[in-house]
Amino acid sequence: MRKLSANIAISIVLSVVLLALAGCNNNKNVAGEQSDEQTAADYIETLGYTIVASEGETARYTLEPDRLKSLEDMQLWAVQEQEASTYFGKEITTYQFIVSHHPLEQQYPADEYKISANVMIVDHKVIGGSSAPLSTTENLVVAGGEYSIEGKTLKEIKGMEYSEWLEHWKGRYGLGEE
């Protein structure tokens, strides 16, 4: 009887330890694969940036054509390599990080700005992202539109001036809301 009680006690202790270990591993999803947030963080690091803070998930939505009429989404997709229509019907999740060693630090002094890098994930894969300087005093994004996650402008990404790109956008997705 004592041996049976000892075996039950050992089984309970092992179960509790295994559950605790499984619960503490937030870098894995239920299937034991890497979480989307960890995938986003790894991508940030492959770009050579250092993560200063993780702001977590900041957006989750299914991309539909009507969404692309907002100025915010127009600016975001202006600095992506892929056309937005590639992801129609797909759920996009965005994770935000405050980073250092980013190219925008050359334009925006660290004592006045911190750099936000946002990574977009679809089907557990990085599809792009954006970056922006945030004022350290007001925590506001600096006016002037989005940059790609690498700190590139619309012209560098699309090879077009804004007015030319806007005509392309209007023809493809409609007019944005001002």
XYZ file of C-alpha atoms in Angstrom:
178
model
C 0.000 0.000 0.000
C 2.838 2.357 0.893
C 4.520 1.691 -2.459
C 1.285 2.540 -4.296
C 0.947 5.820 -2.353
C 4.556 6.740 -3.128
C 4.014 6.053 -6.842
C 0.857 8.180 -6.871
C 2.658 11.012 -5.078
C 5.584 10.865 -7.535
C 3.133 10.845 -10.482
C 1.322 13.887 -9.110
C 4.569 15.792 -8.531
C 5.839 14.962 -12.041
C 2.513 16.016 -13.576
C 2.606 19.342 -11.746
C 6.222 19.965 -12.821
C 5.456 19.113 -16.470
C 2.383 21.356 -16.473
C 4.394 24.196 -14.969
C 7.117 23.802 -17.566
C 4.588 23.721 -20.392
C 2.821 26.801 -19.040
C 6.040 28.785 -18.743
C 7.027 28.300 -22.371
C 5.196 31.187 -24.042
C 7.413 30.964 -27.131
C 5.470 27.941 -28.343
C 1.884 27.558 -29.468
C -0.438 24.663 -28.601
C 1.054 22.450 -31.321
C 4.540 23.040 -29.901
C 5.537 25.363 -32.730
C 7.083 28.786 -32.283
C 4.543 31.523 -31.474
C 3.843 34.265 -34.009
C 5.185 36.844 -31.560
C 8.471 34.938 -31.309
C 8.589 34.649 -35.114
C 8.174 38.447 -35.285
C 10.881 38.997 -32.648
C 13.279 36.663 -34.467
C 12.657 38.584 -37.696
C 13.456 41.875 -35.969
C 16.732 40.407 -34.753
C 17.650 39.024 -38.207
C 17.404 42.593 -39.483
C 20.139 43.506 -36.994
C 17.925 45.458 -34.602
C 18.008 45.053 -30.847
C 14.644 44.740 -29.141
C 14.434 47.300 -26.337
C 10.786 46.525 -25.489
C 8.054 44.296 -26.842
C 4.667 45.990 -27.037
C 2.930 42.727 -27.992
C 0.085 42.280 -30.438
C -1.211 45.647 -31.636
C -3.613 44.624 -34.398
C -5.495 41.579 -35.686
C -7.849 41.789 -38.638
C -8.901 40.076 -41.830
C -7.799 42.187 -44.784
C -10.748 43.196 -46.939
C -10.758 45.713 -49.837
C -12.825 48.304 -47.913
C -10.146 48.515 -45.235
C -7.714 49.896 -47.815
C -9.677 53.122 -48.112
C -8.345 54.407 -44.785
C -5.341 56.719 -44.939
C -3.587 54.675 -42.246
C -3.800 51.470 -44.274
C -2.872 53.251 -47.491
C 0.329 54.513 -45.851
C 1.137 51.100 -44.411
C 0.727 49.267 -47.711
C 2.631 51.969 -49.602
C 5.844 50.706 -48.000
C 5.283 46.961 -48.451
C 6.968 44.907 -51.157
C 3.781 42.934 -51.891
C 0.494 44.342 -53.116
C -2.191 44.420 -50.433
C -4.539 42.354 -52.624
C -2.183 39.392 -52.150
C -3.579 39.097 -48.617
C -7.314 39.673 -49.164
C -9.268 37.335 -46.912
C -6.225 36.582 -44.763
C -5.917 37.329 -41.070
C -3.059 39.738 -40.391
C -1.582 40.056 -36.919
C 0.827 42.867 -36.094
C 3.378 42.885 -33.280
C 5.138 46.067 -32.179
C 8.661 46.386 -30.806
C 10.739 49.330 -29.671
C 14.157 48.775 -31.213
C 17.655 50.158 -31.369
C 20.282 49.892 -34.147
C 17.650 50.829 -36.745
C 18.472 52.994 -39.826
C 15.926 55.650 -38.727
C 18.188 56.456 -35.775
C 20.405 58.272 -38.292
C 17.587 60.769 -38.951
C 15.944 60.880 -35.535
C 18.191 61.459 -32.492
C 17.829 58.881 -29.699
C 17.448 61.548 -27.022
C 14.257 62.782 -28.743
C 12.879 59.661 -30.429
C 12.545 55.939 -30.011
C 12.002 53.705 -33.028
C 8.913 51.515 -33.325
C 9.128 48.474 -35.600
C 5.918 46.625 -36.472
C 5.919 43.124 -37.931
C 2.941 41.750 -39.864
C 2.285 37.998 -39.747
C -0.001 35.889 -41.961
C -0.254 32.110 -41.545
C 2.671 32.150 -39.074
C 4.973 33.886 -41.604
C 6.312 37.434 -41.747
C 4.834 39.321 -44.707
C 6.285 42.766 -43.993
C 6.027 45.578 -41.551
C 6.653 49.201 -40.883
C 8.730 51.456 -38.698
C 8.328 54.938 -37.340
C 10.022 57.366 -34.992
C 8.077 58.019 -31.792
C 8.614 61.208 -29.843
C 9.989 60.359 -26.398
C 8.169 63.304 -24.851
C 4.711 62.784 -26.352
C 4.928 59.143 -27.601
C 3.537 60.320 -30.940
C 4.480 59.134 -34.407
C 6.297 61.834 -36.344
C 4.286 63.209 -39.273
C 5.368 62.266 -42.762
C 3.977 58.799 -43.306
C 5.224 55.295 -42.768
C 8.606 53.777 -43.406
C 9.154 50.148 -44.298
C 10.426 47.944 -41.506
C 13.914 48.567 -42.933
C 13.378 52.340 -42.746
C 12.785 52.817 -46.490
C 10.370 55.322 -48.008
C 7.578 54.732 -50.504
C 9.851 55.913 -53.326
C 12.587 53.469 -52.316
C 10.123 50.562 -52.085
C 7.804 51.226 -55.037
C 10.085 53.308 -57.228
C 7.404 55.993 -57.608
C 6.730 59.485 -56.381
C 3.760 59.815 -54.023
C 1.447 61.335 -56.654
C 2.204 58.540 -59.139
C 1.702 55.877 -56.462
C -1.571 57.518 -55.347
C -2.964 57.266 -58.896
C -1.966 53.590 -58.993
C -3.637 53.058 -55.589
C -6.852 54.822 -56.636
C -7.058 52.731 -59.773
C -6.549 49.500 -57.896
C -8.283 50.031 -54.542
C -10.295 53.249 -54.739
C -9.904 56.634 -53.124
C -8.662 56.869 -49.555
C -10.456 58.770 -46.829
C -8.637 61.978 -45.968
